[in-house]
Tab-separated table of C-alpha atoms and ligand atoms in Angstrom:
chain	number	residue	atom	x	y	z
A	1	MET	CA	4.396	-30.411	4.617
A	2	GLN	CA	4.233	-32.601	1.542
A	3	SER	CA	5.621	-30.989	-1.571
A	4	ASP	CA	3.845	-31.544	-4.849
A	5	THR	CA	6.267	-30.628	-7.597
A	6	SER	CA	3.876	-31.835	-10.290
A	7	ARG	CA	1.726	-28.787	-9.619
A	8	ASP	CA	4.601	-26.448	-10.471
A	9	ASN	CA	4.248	-27.472	-14.122
A	10	SER	CA	0.826	-25.841	-14.289
A	11	GLU	CA	-0.621	-25.198	-17.713
A	12	GLU	CA	0.036	-21.503	-17.686
A	13	PRO	CA	-0.971	-19.519	-20.755
A	14	PRO	CA	2.007	-18.003	-22.600
A	15	ALA	CA	3.145	-14.747	-21.018
A	16	CYS	CA	1.623	-11.723	-22.690
A	17	SER	CA	3.932	-9.308	-24.451
A	18	SER	CA	3.385	-6.487	-21.926
A	19	LEU	CA	4.484	-8.853	-19.178
A	20	ASP	CA	7.591	-9.714	-21.169
A	21	PHE	CA	8.339	-6.018	-21.612
A	22	LEU	CA	7.993	-5.324	-17.889
A	23	LYS	CA	10.267	-8.228	-17.110
A	24	GLU	CA	13.142	-7.083	-19.321
A	25	PHE	CA	16.195	-5.911	-17.427
A	26	ARG	CA	17.432	-2.542	-18.656
A	27	SER	CA	20.017	-0.103	-17.404
A	28	ALA	CA	18.780	3.185	-15.917
A	29	GLY	CA	21.336	4.817	-18.219
A	30	ARG	CA	22.992	8.184	-17.748
A	31	GLY	CA	20.148	10.408	-18.940
A	32	PHE	CA	20.858	13.985	-17.938
A	33	TRP	CA	24.272	13.064	-16.579
A	34	SER	CA	25.922	11.761	-19.766
A	35	ASP	CA	29.024	13.895	-19.230
A	36	VAL	CA	29.774	12.463	-15.769
A	37	SER	CA	32.769	10.123	-15.608
A	38	ASP	CA	32.234	6.426	-14.865
A	39	PRO	CA	34.096	6.589	-11.533
A	40	ASP	CA	31.896	9.483	-10.377
A	41	TRP	CA	28.643	7.940	-11.572
A	42	ASN	CA	29.454	4.635	-9.880
A	43	ASP	CA	30.481	6.321	-6.636
A	44	TRP	CA	27.622	6.269	-4.120
A	45	HIS	CA	28.940	9.408	-2.428
A	46	TRP	CA	28.779	11.252	-5.767
A	47	GLN	CA	25.197	10.063	-6.236
A	48	LEU	CA	24.199	11.310	-2.786
A	49	LYS	CA	25.934	14.645	-3.268
A	50	HIS	CA	24.117	15.229	-6.565
A	51	ARG	CA	20.608	14.316	-5.461
A	52	ILE	CA	17.710	16.413	-6.667
A	53	THR	CA	16.506	18.175	-3.537
A	54	THR	CA	15.011	21.507	-4.637
A	55	LEU	CA	12.154	22.704	-6.803
A	56	GLU	CA	14.636	24.591	-8.998
A	57	GLN	CA	16.687	21.461	-9.710
A	58	LEU	CA	13.565	19.457	-10.380
A	59	GLN	CA	12.158	22.064	-12.761
A	60	ARG	CA	15.419	22.230	-14.673
A	61	LEU	CA	15.258	18.488	-15.290
A	62	MET	CA	11.477	18.269	-15.679
A	63	PRO	CA	10.103	21.572	-16.976
A	64	ALA	CA	6.662	19.997	-17.413
A	65	LEU	CA	5.839	19.485	-13.745
A	66	THR	CA	2.094	19.311	-13.162
A	67	PRO	CA	0.554	22.104	-11.032
A	68	GLU	CA	0.009	19.506	-8.252
A	69	GLU	CA	3.667	18.480	-8.353
A	70	TYR	CA	4.858	22.088	-8.465
A	71	ALA	CA	2.783	23.054	-5.427
A	72	GLY	CA	3.629	19.832	-3.591
A	73	THR	CA	7.349	20.292	-4.098
A	74	GLN	CA	7.152	23.872	-2.850
A	75	LEU	CA	5.723	22.549	0.419
A	76	ALA	CA	7.674	19.306	0.689
A	77	ASN	CA	10.552	20.490	2.783
A	78	HIS	CA	8.169	21.327	5.643
A	79	LYS	CA	6.837	17.761	5.789
A	80	LEU	CA	8.899	15.085	4.050
A	81	ALA	CA	11.862	16.382	2.104
A	82	LEU	CA	12.367	15.897	-1.610
A	83	ALA	CA	15.429	13.828	-2.507
A	84	ILE	CA	16.033	11.657	-5.579
A	85	THR	CA	19.364	10.167	-6.616
A	86	PRO	CA	20.424	10.902	-10.225
A	87	TYR	CA	20.465	7.143	-10.853
A	88	PHE	CA	16.828	6.705	-9.743
A	89	PHE	CA	15.710	9.920	-11.424
A	90	ASN	CA	16.665	8.377	-14.768
A	91	LEU	CA	13.890	5.813	-14.307
A	92	ILE	CA	11.235	8.554	-14.407
A	93	ASN	CA	9.470	9.123	-17.697
A	94	PRO	CA	9.119	12.947	-17.758
A	95	ALA	CA	6.569	12.696	-20.564
A	96	ASP	CA	4.212	10.544	-18.498
A	97	GLU	CA	2.315	12.302	-15.697
A	98	ASN	CA	1.282	8.891	-14.370
A	99	CYS	CA	4.737	7.340	-14.471
A	100	PRO	CA	4.790	4.839	-11.574
A	101	ILE	CA	8.317	5.849	-10.569
A	102	ARG	CA	7.422	9.528	-10.606
A	103	ARG	CA	4.408	9.013	-8.319
A	104	GLN	CA	6.595	7.430	-5.662
A	105	VAL	CA	9.171	10.195	-5.239
A	106	ILE	CA	7.848	13.514	-6.567
A	107	PRO	CA	5.740	15.384	-4.012
A	108	ARG	CA	2.169	16.337	-4.845
A	109	LEU	CA	-0.218	18.874	-3.371
A	110	GLU	CA	-2.504	16.047	-2.196
A	111	GLU	CA	0.042	15.332	0.550
A	112	THR	CA	-1.441	18.306	2.388
A	113	LEU	CA	-4.908	16.681	2.556
A	114	THR	CA	-5.460	14.672	5.722
A	115	ALA	CA	-8.467	12.520	6.580
A	116	PRO	CA	-9.535	12.203	10.247
A	117	TRP	CA	-8.366	8.583	10.435
A	118	GLU	CA	-4.908	9.304	9.057
A	119	MET	CA	-2.027	9.494	11.494
A	120	ALA	CA	1.543	10.723	11.814
A	121	ASP	CA	2.552	7.426	13.434
A	122	PRO	CA	0.036	4.839	12.154
A	123	CYS	CA	1.871	1.831	13.610
A	124	ALA	CA	2.177	3.460	17.046
A	125	GLU	CA	5.930	2.996	17.032
A	126	ASP	CA	6.587	5.894	19.362
A	127	SER	CA	4.337	4.451	22.062
A	128	HIS	CA	6.184	1.109	21.834
A	129	SER	CA	9.587	2.685	22.223
A	130	PRO	CA	11.309	1.829	25.522
A	131	VAL	CA	14.395	3.873	24.606
A	132	PRO	CA	14.848	6.437	21.819
A	133	GLY	CA	15.268	4.759	18.436
A	134	LEU	CA	14.104	1.299	19.515
A	135	VAL	CA	10.617	-0.106	18.865
A	136	HIS	CA	9.646	-3.187	20.876
A	137	ARG	CA	6.200	-4.213	19.673
A	138	TYR	CA	6.461	-7.992	19.279
A	139	PRO	CA	7.757	-10.192	22.109
A	140	ASP	CA	10.903	-11.627	20.541
A	141	ARG	CA	12.126	-8.939	18.167
A	142	VAL	CA	12.907	-5.248	17.990
A	143	LEU	CA	13.189	-2.539	15.385
A	144	PHE	CA	16.466	-0.655	15.786
A	145	LEU	CA	16.310	2.745	14.061
A	146	VAL	CA	19.796	3.878	13.139
A	147	THR	CA	19.255	7.058	11.135
A	148	ASP	CA	16.533	9.370	9.875
A	149	ARG	CA	18.086	9.688	6.408
A	150	CYS	CA	17.358	7.792	3.179
A	151	ALA	CA	18.913	7.992	-0.280
A	152	ALA	CA	15.559	9.186	-1.627
A	153	TYR	CA	12.225	9.801	0.062
A	154	CYS	CA	9.080	7.813	-0.683
A	155	ARG	CA	6.017	10.020	-0.556
A	156	TYR	CA	4.007	7.375	1.331
A	157	CYS	CA	6.666	6.618	3.950
A	158	THR	CA	5.187	5.254	7.153
A	159	ARG	CA	7.973	6.989	9.089
A	160	SER	CA	7.621	10.317	7.334
A	161	ARG	CA	7.174	11.889	10.772
A	162	LEU	CA	10.872	11.357	11.325
A	163	VAL	CA	12.695	10.553	8.078
A	164	SER	CA	14.373	13.490	6.352
A	165	ASN	CA	13.936	15.570	9.514
A	166	ALA	CA	11.716	18.030	7.638
A	167	SER	CA	8.937	18.241	10.219
A	168	GLY	CA	11.060	18.846	13.317
A	169	TYR	CA	10.739	15.377	14.876
A	170	ASP	CA	14.181	15.699	16.460
A	171	PHE	CA	15.283	12.091	15.979
A	172	HIS	CA	18.333	11.179	18.029
A	173	PRO	CA	19.048	7.460	18.254
A	174	GLN	CA	20.992	6.486	21.351
A	175	PHE	CA	23.048	3.518	20.188
A	176	GLU	CA	24.450	2.708	23.646
A	177	GLU	CA	21.010	2.776	25.261
A	178	GLN	CA	19.480	0.789	22.387
A	179	ILE	CA	22.165	-1.914	22.628
A	180	ALA	CA	21.948	-2.006	26.435
A	181	TYR	CA	18.164	-2.549	26.264
A	182	ILE	CA	18.643	-5.482	23.884
A	183	ARG	CA	21.424	-6.945	26.040
A	184	ASN	CA	19.224	-6.699	29.132
A	185	THR	CA	16.105	-8.159	27.480
A	186	ARG	CA	16.687	-11.846	27.002
A	187	SER	CA	13.467	-12.414	25.069
A	188	ILE	CA	14.862	-10.511	22.080
A	189	ARG	CA	16.271	-12.935	19.543
A	190	ASP	CA	15.840	-10.892	16.354
A	191	VAL	CA	17.032	-7.339	15.656
A	192	LEU	CA	15.944	-5.439	12.544
A	193	LEU	CA	18.124	-2.443	11.699
A	194	SER	CA	16.145	0.143	9.815
A	195	GLY	CA	15.502	3.850	9.798
A	196	GLY	CA	15.798	5.791	7.522
A	197	ASP	CA	18.210	3.546	5.719
A	198	PRO	CA	20.923	1.674	7.616
A	199	LEU	CA	23.013	1.256	4.464
A	200	LEU	CA	23.596	5.001	4.485
A	201	LEU	CA	25.932	4.452	7.425
A	202	SER	CA	29.599	3.998	6.564
A	203	ASP	CA	30.886	0.426	6.459
A	204	GLU	CA	32.789	1.124	9.684
A	205	LYS	CA	29.810	2.463	11.604
A	206	LEU	CA	27.552	-0.330	10.401
A	207	GLU	CA	30.122	-2.961	11.281
A	208	HIS	CA	30.482	-1.471	14.729
A	209	LEU	CA	26.751	-1.867	15.323
A	210	LEU	CA	26.541	-5.360	13.828
A	211	SER	CA	29.499	-6.629	15.826
A	212	ARG	CA	28.068	-5.229	19.083
A	213	LEU	CA	24.721	-6.883	18.407
A	214	ARG	CA	26.278	-10.162	17.291
A	215	ALA	CA	28.186	-10.282	20.582
A	216	ILE	CA	24.913	-10.499	22.549
A	217	PRO	CA	24.383	-14.237	23.135
A	218	HIS	CA	20.567	-14.277	22.900
A	219	VAL	CA	20.483	-12.334	19.601
A	220	GLU	CA	20.119	-15.156	17.099
A	221	PHE	CA	19.243	-13.277	13.993
A	222	LEU	CA	20.040	-9.908	12.418
A	223	ARG	CA	18.125	-8.161	9.673
A	224	LEU	CA	18.570	-5.001	7.625
A	225	GLY	CA	15.612	-3.198	6.071
A	226	THR	CA	16.835	-1.055	3.175
A	227	ARG	CA	15.778	0.585	-0.059
A	228	ILE	CA	19.371	1.404	-0.978
A	229	PRO	CA	19.772	-1.426	-3.547
A	230	VAL	CA	16.885	0.189	-5.463
A	231	PHE	CA	17.644	3.901	-4.964
A	232	LEU	CA	21.431	3.666	-4.934
A	233	PRO	CA	22.777	0.313	-6.156
A	234	GLN	CA	26.251	1.857	-6.295
A	235	ARG	CA	26.316	1.574	-2.479
A	236	ILE	CA	26.408	-2.230	-2.667
A	237	THR	CA	30.173	-2.385	-3.010
A	238	PRO	CA	32.289	-5.554	-2.789
A	239	GLU	CA	33.760	-4.122	0.446
A	240	LEU	CA	30.303	-3.733	2.016
A	241	CYS	CA	29.352	-7.297	1.032
A	242	ALA	CA	32.644	-8.674	2.374
A	243	MET	CA	31.965	-6.970	5.712
A	244	LEU	CA	28.321	-8.069	5.967
A	245	LYS	CA	29.133	-11.743	5.433
A	246	HIS	CA	30.915	-11.836	8.794
A	247	TYR	CA	27.639	-11.310	10.648
A	248	HIS	CA	25.517	-14.244	9.548
A	249	PRO	CA	22.765	-15.193	10.036
A	250	LEU	CA	21.975	-11.837	8.461
A	251	PHE	CA	18.938	-11.337	6.221
A	252	ILE	CA	18.140	-8.258	4.135
A	253	SER	CA	14.668	-6.991	3.247
A	254	ILE	CA	14.715	-4.675	0.283
A	255	HIS	CA	11.853	-2.453	-0.824
A	256	SER	CA	10.859	-2.402	-4.483
A	257	ASN	CA	7.389	-1.689	-5.829
A	258	HIS	CA	7.463	-1.881	-9.591
A	259	PRO	CA	9.258	-4.057	-12.162
A	260	ARG	CA	10.852	-0.995	-13.740
A	261	GLU	CA	12.835	-0.461	-10.537
A	262	LEU	CA	14.610	-3.758	-11.164
A	263	THR	CA	17.317	-2.600	-13.566
A	264	THR	CA	20.540	-4.327	-14.555
A	265	GLU	CA	22.291	-2.188	-11.931
A	266	VAL	CA	19.888	-3.381	-9.218
A	267	ARG	CA	20.111	-7.002	-10.360
A	268	ASP	CA	23.924	-6.848	-10.165
A	269	ALA	CA	23.865	-5.215	-6.720
A	270	LEU	CA	21.456	-7.847	-5.413
A	271	GLY	CA	23.635	-10.555	-6.921
A	272	ARG	CA	26.595	-9.263	-4.922
A	273	LEU	CA	24.555	-9.458	-1.708
A	274	ALA	CA	23.285	-12.943	-2.561
A	275	ASP	CA	26.835	-14.080	-3.357
A	276	ALA	CA	27.767	-12.951	0.162
A	277	GLY	CA	25.293	-15.563	1.397
A	278	ILE	CA	22.638	-13.063	2.468
A	279	PRO	CA	19.025	-14.279	2.042
A	280	LEU	CA	17.044	-11.505	0.361
A	281	GLY	CA	13.339	-10.720	0.659
A	282	ASN	CA	11.312	-7.887	-0.809
A	283	GLN	CA	8.635	-5.721	0.753
A	284	SER	CA	6.325	-3.844	-1.598
A	285	VAL	CA	3.721	-1.284	-0.677
A	286	LEU	CA	0.479	-1.498	-2.622
A	287	LEU	CA	0.176	1.899	-4.304
A	288	ARG	CA	-2.565	3.406	-6.436
A	289	HIS	CA	-1.536	3.788	-10.088
A	290	VAL	CA	1.873	2.322	-9.299
A	291	ASN	CA	1.439	-1.391	-8.738
A	292	ASP	CA	-2.292	-1.909	-8.030
A	293	ASP	CA	-2.545	-4.311	-10.930
A	294	ALA	CA	-2.139	-8.088	-10.922
A	295	ALA	CA	-0.079	-8.226	-14.139
A	296	ILE	CA	2.381	-5.659	-12.778
A	297	MET	CA	2.645	-7.426	-9.421
A	298	LYS	CA	3.158	-10.770	-11.126
A	299	ALA	CA	5.891	-9.418	-13.401
A	300	HIS	CA	7.504	-7.775	-10.388
A	301	ALA	CA	7.444	-10.949	-8.308
A	302	GLN	CA	8.863	-13.051	-11.127
A	303	LYS	CA	11.563	-10.472	-11.819
A	304	LEU	CA	12.481	-10.397	-8.116
A	305	LEU	CA	13.061	-14.148	-8.247
A	306	MET	CA	15.383	-13.591	-11.202
A	307	CYS	CA	17.277	-11.174	-8.931
A	308	ARG	CA	17.479	-13.940	-6.283
A	309	VAL	CA	14.994	-12.117	-4.040
A	310	LYS	CA	11.944	-13.781	-2.478
A	311	PRO	CA	8.820	-11.576	-2.602
A	312	TYR	CA	8.105	-11.428	1.127
A	313	TYR	CA	5.335	-8.946	1.884
A	314	ILE	CA	2.895	-6.724	0.069
A	315	TYR	CA	1.865	-4.070	2.564
A	316	GLN	CA	-1.433	-2.318	2.489
A	317	CYS	CA	-0.332	1.337	2.573
A	318	ASP	CA	-0.483	2.588	6.149
A	319	LEU	CA	-2.901	5.358	7.082
A	320	ILE	CA	-0.125	7.910	6.985
A	321	ALA	CA	-1.282	11.520	6.886
A	322	GLY	CA	-1.516	12.826	3.318
A	323	SER	CA	-1.266	9.453	1.567
A	324	ALA	CA	-4.879	8.933	0.398
A	325	HIS	CA	-3.979	9.664	-3.245
A	326	LEU	CA	-1.438	6.833	-3.161
A	327	ARG	CA	-3.402	4.224	-1.231
A	328	ALA	CA	-4.999	1.403	-3.207
A	329	SER	CA	-7.942	-0.433	-1.664
A	330	VAL	CA	-7.818	-3.642	0.377
A	331	ARG	CA	-10.323	-5.125	-2.076
A	332	ASN	CA	-7.865	-4.454	-4.854
A	333	GLY	CA	-5.054	-6.072	-2.854
A	334	ILE	CA	-7.127	-9.224	-2.283
A	335	GLU	CA	-7.942	-9.426	-5.993
A	336	ILE	CA	-4.252	-9.227	-6.795
A	337	MET	CA	-3.483	-12.057	-4.366
A	338	GLU	CA	-6.236	-14.138	-5.989
A	339	LYS	CA	-4.460	-13.701	-9.338
A	340	LEU	CA	-1.059	-14.631	-7.938
A	341	ARG	CA	-1.659	-17.720	-5.780
A	342	GLY	CA	-1.699	-20.770	-8.005
A	343	HIS	CA	-1.100	-18.707	-11.132
A	344	THR	CA	2.631	-18.465	-10.650
A	345	THR	CA	5.465	-20.117	-8.726
A	346	GLY	CA	4.707	-20.361	-5.007
A	347	TYR	CA	8.015	-18.643	-4.209
A	348	ALA	CA	6.757	-15.627	-6.165
A	349	VAL	CA	3.683	-15.201	-3.956
A	350	PRO	CA	4.210	-12.784	-1.050
A	351	THR	CA	1.994	-12.413	2.006
A	352	TYR	CA	-0.385	-9.472	1.811
A	353	VAL	CA	-0.658	-7.733	5.184
A	354	ILE	CA	-2.316	-4.774	6.829
A	355	ASP	CA	-0.334	-3.270	9.657
A	356	ALA	CA	-3.290	-2.868	12.007
A	357	PRO	CA	-3.820	0.873	12.568
A	358	GLY	CA	-2.784	1.972	16.032
A	359	GLY	CA	-0.099	-0.661	16.615
A	360	GLY	CA	-1.868	-4.014	16.282
A	361	GLY	CA	0.908	-5.541	14.203
A	362	LYS	CA	0.771	-7.239	10.819
A	363	VAL	CA	-2.467	-8.992	9.924
A	364	PRO	CA	-2.378	-11.269	6.865
A	365	VAL	CA	-5.304	-10.768	4.515
A	366	GLY	CA	-6.203	-12.494	1.290
A	367	PRO	CA	-8.755	-14.517	-0.588
A	368	GLU	CA	-10.628	-17.185	1.374
A	369	TYR	CA	-9.784	-20.750	0.386
A	370	VAL	CA	-11.470	-22.599	3.274
A	371	LEU	CA	-15.180	-22.620	2.436
A	372	SER	CA	-16.432	-24.521	5.458
A	373	ARG	CA	-15.297	-26.622	8.421
A	374	ASN	CA	-17.600	-29.447	9.485
A	375	ALA	CA	-17.463	-32.292	11.992
A	376	ASP	CA	-15.756	-34.602	9.522
A	377	ARG	CA	-14.175	-32.475	6.796
A	378	VAL	CA	-12.767	-29.168	5.668
A	379	VAL	CA	-14.113	-27.890	2.371
A	380	ILE	CA	-11.643	-25.925	0.307
A	381	ARG	CA	-11.426	-24.381	-3.125
A	382	ASN	CA	-8.374	-24.124	-5.350
A	383	TYR	CA	-7.109	-21.217	-7.451
A	384	GLU	CA	-9.431	-22.278	-10.304
A	385	GLY	CA	-12.491	-22.241	-8.054
A	386	LYS	CA	-12.790	-26.046	-7.960
A	387	ILE	CA	-14.112	-27.451	-4.672
A	388	PHE	CA	-12.355	-30.225	-2.692
A	389	GLU	CA	-12.951	-31.977	0.610
A	390	TYR	CA	-10.281	-32.861	3.135
A	391	PRO	CA	-11.648	-35.473	5.615
A	392	GLU	CA	-10.762	-34.887	9.263
A	393	SER	CA	-12.544	-34.867	12.594
A	394	ALA	CA	-13.259	-31.609	14.337
A	395	ASP	CA	-11.212	-32.619	17.394
A	396	GLY	CA	-8.233	-33.997	15.436
A	397	THR	CA	-8.755	-37.660	16.372
A	398	PRO	CA	-8.154	-40.177	13.539
A	399	LEU	CA	-11.182	-40.523	11.288
A	400	PHE	CA	-12.087	-43.848	9.658
A	401	ALA	CA	-15.790	-43.567	8.831
A	402	PRO	CA	-16.611	-42.106	5.410
A	403	PRO	CA	-17.733	-38.476	5.603
A	404	ARG	CA	-21.479	-38.017	5.771
A	405	GLU	CA	-23.331	-36.169	3.073
A	406	ILE	CA	-23.186	-32.432	3.542
A	407	GLU	CA	-26.662	-31.073	4.116
A	408	GLU	CA	-26.019	-27.477	4.931
A	409	PRO	CA	-22.307	-26.546	4.863
A	410	GLU	CA	-21.400	-24.250	7.664
A	411	LEU	CA	-19.646	-21.295	6.096
A	412	VAL	CA	-16.541	-20.073	7.857
B	1	SF4	S1	13.290	4.283	1.943
B	1	SF4	FE1	11.929	3.444	3.531
B	1	SF4	S2	12.281	4.753	5.334
B	1	SF4	FE2	13.108	5.839	3.522
B	1	SF4	S3	11.467	7.154	2.796
B	1	SF4	FE3	11.304	5.227	1.651
B	1	SF4	S4	9.858	3.991	2.857
B	1	SF4	FE4	10.576	5.631	4.190
């Protein structure tokens, strides 16, 4: 494809001040934990041990819980557990009921409301699972679930049926069986380790898995899907990065939704991973009153690039049971994409996808740029709405005659 660098110098209006504010890197600070020593605070085991997991702990730190949050937290441990690391908790604004960080991790009563089309397993992972803990939905790649635990729990999690083990799913990955299936299935060239969060495993356990997978000749490519750099940046130690760099090509997909999640701590952790030669991508979930706004998404994407992370996907929130209060609309998602493409660096523009309900896989959705396809041209529009014609024949043969006048463009 021809590159056109001249277009990168687009005449963008100066960034507005709110965008500048969102893009500032700040530390999460110590907040309620100001008396904790530096070694403890920076120790990922300390962070995990001191997570907020009960209503009592949450109330002590946030006496002004809303009635919906109070009731939701009372019920949470029967569905998807409550867990928030002290580090991530410091990003919550307790004075703001609509704080976008708060909405992602504090349970609400609305989680008990389920529409008929909502599902426990919206991507039909369980029915595409040839052995426990392995999902084989696409021909050349598999999802390898390594644990049901995360550093904190996202209230819209598509795997909430199994993560946190609050609803009795009884998740027991069988590493030997999972590896044997991959070894015996030569079409698999790409393995994505996920969960739960694979970076919750010890360095030793993770290295054991990576080395076993790397030893399979037809496995070309390894990936980790993790939210640890965002929930627990302390886990991204120099020792972890030194171990991971032995297993290239290894890519990491992180999961961040809002620019405020990208703190100085997160930027430094991501820098350590990038310095280990690991290409980084981000997956966001489009969430109501969190990031369903083009200015927020744009600031987030630009800030990710400053953290050396390529915005990879925006996911339409899956039809997970009890998530209606967090799901933004597809229309809204398309509008956001319209305001990103062409309006900022191409690298900052992710692909917006719907994971087709029932296991159909990812379907890209977005604004329409091809207006019509005729016998001798394709009619397109650009990000400003200007119309252009690209001459070509319908069957791909070289075209030399000038295009005829369009009488009635055939809309796509
Ligand atoms: S980190 Fe990922 S797997 Fe864990 S709760 Fe959040 S979305 Fe689910």
